[in-house]
XYZ file of C-alpha atoms in Angstrom:
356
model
C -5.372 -7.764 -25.583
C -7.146 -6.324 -28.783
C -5.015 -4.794 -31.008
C -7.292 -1.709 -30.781
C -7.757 -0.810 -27.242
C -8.612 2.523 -27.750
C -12.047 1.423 -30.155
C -12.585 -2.293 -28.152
C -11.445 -1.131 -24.384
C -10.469 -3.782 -21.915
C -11.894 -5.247 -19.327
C -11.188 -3.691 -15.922
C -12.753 -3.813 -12.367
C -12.824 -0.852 -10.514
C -12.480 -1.559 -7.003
C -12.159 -0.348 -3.681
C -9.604 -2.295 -1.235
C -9.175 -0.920 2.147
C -8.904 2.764 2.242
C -7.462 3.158 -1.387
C -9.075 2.711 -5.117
C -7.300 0.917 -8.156
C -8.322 -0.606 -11.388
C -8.135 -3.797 -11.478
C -6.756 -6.100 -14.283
C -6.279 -9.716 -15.359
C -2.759 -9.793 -16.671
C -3.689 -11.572 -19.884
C -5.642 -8.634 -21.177
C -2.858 -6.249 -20.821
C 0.649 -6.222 -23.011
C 3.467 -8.348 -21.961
C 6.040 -5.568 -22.883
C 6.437 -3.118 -19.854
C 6.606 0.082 -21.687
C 3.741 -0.712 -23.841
C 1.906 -1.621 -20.652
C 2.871 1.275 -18.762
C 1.926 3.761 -21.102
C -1.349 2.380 -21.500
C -1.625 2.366 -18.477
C -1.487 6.131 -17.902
C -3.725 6.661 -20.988
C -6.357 4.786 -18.730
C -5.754 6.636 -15.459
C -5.269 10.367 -17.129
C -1.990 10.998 -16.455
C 0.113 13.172 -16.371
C -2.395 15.486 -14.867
C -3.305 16.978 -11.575
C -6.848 16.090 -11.934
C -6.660 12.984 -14.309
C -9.562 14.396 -15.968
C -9.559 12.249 -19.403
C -9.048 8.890 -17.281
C -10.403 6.835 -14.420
C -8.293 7.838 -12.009
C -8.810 10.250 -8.637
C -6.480 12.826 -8.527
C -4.670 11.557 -5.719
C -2.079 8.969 -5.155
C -4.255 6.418 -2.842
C -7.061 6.374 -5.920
C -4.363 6.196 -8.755
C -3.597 2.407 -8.291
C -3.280 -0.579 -10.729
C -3.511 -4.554 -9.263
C -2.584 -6.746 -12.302
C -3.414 -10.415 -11.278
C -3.121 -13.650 -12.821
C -2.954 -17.326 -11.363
C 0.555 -18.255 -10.097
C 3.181 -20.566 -11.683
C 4.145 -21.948 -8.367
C 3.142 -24.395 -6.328
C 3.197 -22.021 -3.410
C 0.286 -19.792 -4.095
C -2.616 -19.876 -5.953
C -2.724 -16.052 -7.464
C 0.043 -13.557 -8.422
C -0.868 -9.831 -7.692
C 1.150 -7.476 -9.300
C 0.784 -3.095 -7.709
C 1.528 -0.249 -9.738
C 1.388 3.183 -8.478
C 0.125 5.262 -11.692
C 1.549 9.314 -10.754
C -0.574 12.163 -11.178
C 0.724 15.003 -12.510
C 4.126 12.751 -13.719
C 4.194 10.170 -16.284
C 5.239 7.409 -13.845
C 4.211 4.032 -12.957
C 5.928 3.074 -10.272
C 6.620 -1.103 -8.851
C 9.155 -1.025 -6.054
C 5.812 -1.110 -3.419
C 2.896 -3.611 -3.069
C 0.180 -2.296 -1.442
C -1.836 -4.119 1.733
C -4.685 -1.842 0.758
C -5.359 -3.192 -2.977
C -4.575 -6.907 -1.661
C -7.722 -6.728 0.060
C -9.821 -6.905 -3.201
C -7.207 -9.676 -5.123
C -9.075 -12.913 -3.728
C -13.070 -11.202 -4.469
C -11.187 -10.203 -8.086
C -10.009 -13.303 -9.128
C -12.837 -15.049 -7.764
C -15.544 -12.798 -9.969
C -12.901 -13.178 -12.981
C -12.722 -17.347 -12.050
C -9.481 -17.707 -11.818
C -9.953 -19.298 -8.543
C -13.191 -20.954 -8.028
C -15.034 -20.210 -4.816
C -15.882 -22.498 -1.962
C -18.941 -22.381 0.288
C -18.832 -20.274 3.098
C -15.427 -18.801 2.597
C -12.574 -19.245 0.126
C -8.776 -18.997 1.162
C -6.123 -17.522 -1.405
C -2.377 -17.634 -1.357
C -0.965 -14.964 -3.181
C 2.088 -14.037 -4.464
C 3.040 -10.086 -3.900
C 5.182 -9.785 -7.082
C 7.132 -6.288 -6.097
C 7.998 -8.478 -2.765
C 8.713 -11.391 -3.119
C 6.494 -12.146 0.143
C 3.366 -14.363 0.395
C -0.369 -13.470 1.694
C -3.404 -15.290 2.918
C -6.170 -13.779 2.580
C -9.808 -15.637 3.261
C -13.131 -14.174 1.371
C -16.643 -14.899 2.194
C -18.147 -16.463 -0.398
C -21.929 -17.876 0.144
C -23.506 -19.512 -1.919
C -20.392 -19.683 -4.191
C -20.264 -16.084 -4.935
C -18.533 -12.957 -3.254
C -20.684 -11.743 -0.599
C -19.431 -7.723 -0.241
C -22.182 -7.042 2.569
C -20.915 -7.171 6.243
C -20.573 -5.448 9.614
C -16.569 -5.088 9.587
C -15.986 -0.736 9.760
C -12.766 0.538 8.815
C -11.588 4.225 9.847
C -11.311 6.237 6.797
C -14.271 4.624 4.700
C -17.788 4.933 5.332
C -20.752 2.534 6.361
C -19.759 -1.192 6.896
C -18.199 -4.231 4.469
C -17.345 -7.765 4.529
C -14.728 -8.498 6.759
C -11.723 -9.725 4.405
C -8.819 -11.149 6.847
C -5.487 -10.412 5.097
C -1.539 -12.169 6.993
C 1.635 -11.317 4.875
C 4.919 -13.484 5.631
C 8.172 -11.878 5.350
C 11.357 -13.791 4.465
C 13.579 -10.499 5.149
C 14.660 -8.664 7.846
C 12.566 -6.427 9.092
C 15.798 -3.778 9.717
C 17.260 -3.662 6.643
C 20.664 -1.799 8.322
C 20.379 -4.269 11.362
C 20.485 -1.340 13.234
C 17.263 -0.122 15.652
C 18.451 3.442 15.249
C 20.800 5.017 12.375
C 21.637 8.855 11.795
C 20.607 10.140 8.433
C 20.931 13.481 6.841
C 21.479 15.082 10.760
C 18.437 13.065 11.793
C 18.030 9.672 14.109
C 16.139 7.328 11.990
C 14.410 4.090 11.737
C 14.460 2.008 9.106
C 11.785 -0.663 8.628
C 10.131 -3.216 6.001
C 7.473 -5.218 7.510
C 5.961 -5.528 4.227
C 6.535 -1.978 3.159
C 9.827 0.274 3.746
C 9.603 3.083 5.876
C 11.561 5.534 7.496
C 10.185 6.468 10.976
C 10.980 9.498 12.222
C 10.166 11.649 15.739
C 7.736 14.185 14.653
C 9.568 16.783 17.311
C 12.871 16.876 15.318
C 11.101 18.263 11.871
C 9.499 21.216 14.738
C 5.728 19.753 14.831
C 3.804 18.352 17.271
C 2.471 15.686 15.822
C -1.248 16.060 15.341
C -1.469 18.666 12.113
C -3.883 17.148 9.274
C -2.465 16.389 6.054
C -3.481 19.241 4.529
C -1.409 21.448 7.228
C 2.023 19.330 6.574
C 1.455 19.709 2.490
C 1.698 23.084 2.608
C 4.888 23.881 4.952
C 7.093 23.566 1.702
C 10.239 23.586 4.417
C 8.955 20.787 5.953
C 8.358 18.577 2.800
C 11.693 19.530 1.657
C 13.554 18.116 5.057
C 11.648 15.490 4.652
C 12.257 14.730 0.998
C 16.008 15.649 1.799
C 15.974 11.967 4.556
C 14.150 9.879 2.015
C 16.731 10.063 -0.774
C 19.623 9.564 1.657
C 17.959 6.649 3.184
C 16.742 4.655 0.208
C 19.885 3.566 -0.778
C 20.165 1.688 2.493
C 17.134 0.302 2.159
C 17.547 -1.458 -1.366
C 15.731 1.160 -3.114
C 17.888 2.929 -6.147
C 16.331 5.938 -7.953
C 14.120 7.014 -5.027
C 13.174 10.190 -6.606
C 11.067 8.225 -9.260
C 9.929 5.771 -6.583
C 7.218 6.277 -4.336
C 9.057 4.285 -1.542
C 10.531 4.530 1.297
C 7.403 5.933 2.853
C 8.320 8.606 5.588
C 6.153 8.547 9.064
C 6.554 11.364 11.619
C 5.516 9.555 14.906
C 4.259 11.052 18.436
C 3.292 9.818 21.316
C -0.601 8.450 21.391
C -3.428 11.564 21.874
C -6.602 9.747 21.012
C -6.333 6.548 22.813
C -4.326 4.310 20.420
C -0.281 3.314 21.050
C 1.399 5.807 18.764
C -0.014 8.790 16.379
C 1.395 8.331 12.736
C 1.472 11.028 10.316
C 2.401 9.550 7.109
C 4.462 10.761 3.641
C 3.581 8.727 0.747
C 5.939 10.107 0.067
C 4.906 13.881 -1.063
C 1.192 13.944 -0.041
C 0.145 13.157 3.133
C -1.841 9.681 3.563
C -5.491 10.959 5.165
C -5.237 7.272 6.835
C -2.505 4.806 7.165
C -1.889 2.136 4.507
C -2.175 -1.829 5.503
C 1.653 -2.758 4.888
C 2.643 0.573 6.122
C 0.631 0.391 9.755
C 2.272 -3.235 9.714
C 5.787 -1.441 9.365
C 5.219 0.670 11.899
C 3.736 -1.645 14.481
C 6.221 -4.282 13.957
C 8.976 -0.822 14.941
C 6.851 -0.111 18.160
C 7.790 -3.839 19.039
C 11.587 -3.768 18.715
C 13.456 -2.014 21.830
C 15.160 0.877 20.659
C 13.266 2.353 17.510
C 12.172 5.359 16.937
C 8.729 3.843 17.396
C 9.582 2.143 20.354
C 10.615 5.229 22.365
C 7.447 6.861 21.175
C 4.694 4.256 21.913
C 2.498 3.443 24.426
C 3.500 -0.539 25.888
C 1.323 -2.749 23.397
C -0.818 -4.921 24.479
C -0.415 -8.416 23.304
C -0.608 -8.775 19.594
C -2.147 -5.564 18.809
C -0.745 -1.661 18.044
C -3.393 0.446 17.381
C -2.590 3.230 15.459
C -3.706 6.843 15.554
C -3.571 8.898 11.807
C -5.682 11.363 10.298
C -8.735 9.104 9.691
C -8.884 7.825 12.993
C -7.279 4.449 14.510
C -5.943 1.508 12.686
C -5.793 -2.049 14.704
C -2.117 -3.452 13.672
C -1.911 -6.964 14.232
C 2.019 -7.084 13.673
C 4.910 -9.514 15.333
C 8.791 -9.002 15.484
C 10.644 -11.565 16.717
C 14.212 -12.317 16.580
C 15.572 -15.659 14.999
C 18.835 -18.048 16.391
C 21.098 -15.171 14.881
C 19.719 -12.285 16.238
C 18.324 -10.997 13.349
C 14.634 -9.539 13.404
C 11.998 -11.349 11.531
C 8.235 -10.142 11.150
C 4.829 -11.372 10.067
C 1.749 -9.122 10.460
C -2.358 -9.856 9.838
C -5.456 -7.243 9.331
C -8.810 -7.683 8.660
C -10.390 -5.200 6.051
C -13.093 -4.502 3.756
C -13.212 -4.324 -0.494
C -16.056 -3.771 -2.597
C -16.334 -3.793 -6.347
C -17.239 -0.553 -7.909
C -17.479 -1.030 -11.339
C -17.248 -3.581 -14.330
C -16.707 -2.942 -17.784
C -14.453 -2.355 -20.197
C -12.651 1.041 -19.851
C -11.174 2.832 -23.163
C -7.835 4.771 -22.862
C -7.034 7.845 -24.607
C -5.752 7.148 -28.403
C -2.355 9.061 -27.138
C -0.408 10.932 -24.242
């Protein structure tokens, strides 16, 4: 890194993956102590601010997002991907998530930065998810040895068409961290899930909704945030996660029963805005609880058909591919696969502000 970011900059890719927006970063050109790294980090993205207006990034949660990649020490995957969730309007940077929306543009990253070369007509990637522990595949077109972004692959929640990038995440854990289908939390019956990303599922009825309000509607009934809040610190602990009020995990979902033709209708707290879609690791949470008898999910879904949940949310429907499946001991294991789109935005070097 120079030893004057602020007059040199640094090279970053801006890049969209999935429905979300992050800068992208090869680890090398960023410091190797955290707090020095985090606080230039949110010199780059503007914060603390509601509008990040002397940074890069886009006022809201799903477009304030760091990947930090660099090629793996292991003999198990060829890339590590490290997420950060950069706050807003708070001076936090946050690692106790990945995020299945980002992954989507590691592989076409680190093939335009060459740490991996490419391979003619597609190139497969195994990547490390840092924050997880867990391990992705994810397979790129690549033509003519380059990263072709062009394709036919839509995705609810971004517009026009991309190049259909197919993404499966292995989990070593258990997909219930309690064990338990159902627990009872803060006077509410709960589900607690990691299929890649901890959740808490909850029936929409018991918080007095019906299930279908936009995001905008569920900001701004303050009661309603508050009960919700009020479950996601006393579940946390339970899940592994310490400190949850400076975390932006567990995620909270209020589930219904299906409306538009999907299995189950997902409104989802990430966790104090409302998601206007559904995030990759978090649809694969949730579709992995519509598959275990006795969830939360499972009560409220529609029967799946074969391999596939498909999810309603505010964008419109997300296409889980998700399994749960219980091992010798009883104990539920999952695995889930998606195929979406990434494009690069942007490259440069991007200069952060000389001080917060």
């Amino acid at each position: 890194m120079p030893a004057d970011a602020v007059r040199a900059g640094i090279p970053c890719m801006l890049m969209r993956g999935g429905t979300s927006k992050g800068a992208y970063f090869v680890a090398t050109d960023l410091p190797v102590d955290r707090a020095a790294r985090d606080d230039l980090l949110l010199r780059i993205m503007g914060s603390p601010d509601p509008r990040q207006i002397d940074g890069i990034g886009g006022a809201h949660p799903l477009t304030s997002k760091v990947a930090i990649v660099s090629v793996s020490d292991t003999d198990d995957a060829d890339i590590d991907y490290l997420f950060l969730q950069i706050g807003v309007d708070e001076p936090v940077v946050g690692d106790a998530q990945t995020c299945g929306n980002l992954l989507a543009g590691i592989g076409p990253f680190a093939i335009e930065r060459g740490l991996i070369p490419a391979v003619e007509p597609e190139t497969t990637l195994r990547i490390r998810l840092l924050n997880t522990g867990d391990t992705a595949t994810a397979r790129v077109p690549t033509p003519d040895g380059a990263v072709d972004y062009d394709g036919d692959l839509a995705i609810d929640g971004v517009p026009g068409v991309g190049c259909a990038i197919d993404l499966s995440v292995t989990r070593e854990a258990a997909v219930l961290p309690t064990g338990n289908a159902v627990d009872e939390i803060a006077g509410h019956r709960v589900t607690l899930i990691d299929n890649g990303m901890p959740v808490v599922l909850l029936d929409a009825t018991e918080f007095g909704i019906e299930g279908g309000e936009t995001p905008a509607e569920l900001e701004e009934d303050e009661d309603l945030r508050a009960e919700v809040e009020r479950v996601r610190l006393a579940a946390a602990p339970r899940m592994g996660v310490q400190d949850a009020g400076g975390q932006t995990v567990p995620k909270m979902f209020l589930l219904s029963p299906p409306a538009a033709g999907g299995d189950l209708r997902t409104r989802a707290f990430i966790p104090h805005r409302v998601h206007t879609s559904i995030g990759v690791l978090m649809a694969a949470s949730v579709a992995a609880g519509a598959r275990i008898p006795g969830t939360i999910a499972h009560a409220l879904a529609a029967p799946p058909q074969g391999d596939v949940t498909v999810l309603e949310h505010p964008g419109g429907l997300f296409t889980a591919r998700a399994e749960a499946m219980q091992d010798e001991a009883g104990i539920w294991r999952g695995a889930s696969a998606s195929e979406r789109t990434a494009r690069k935005l942007f490259d440069g070097r991007v200069f952060p502000r000389p001080r917060r």
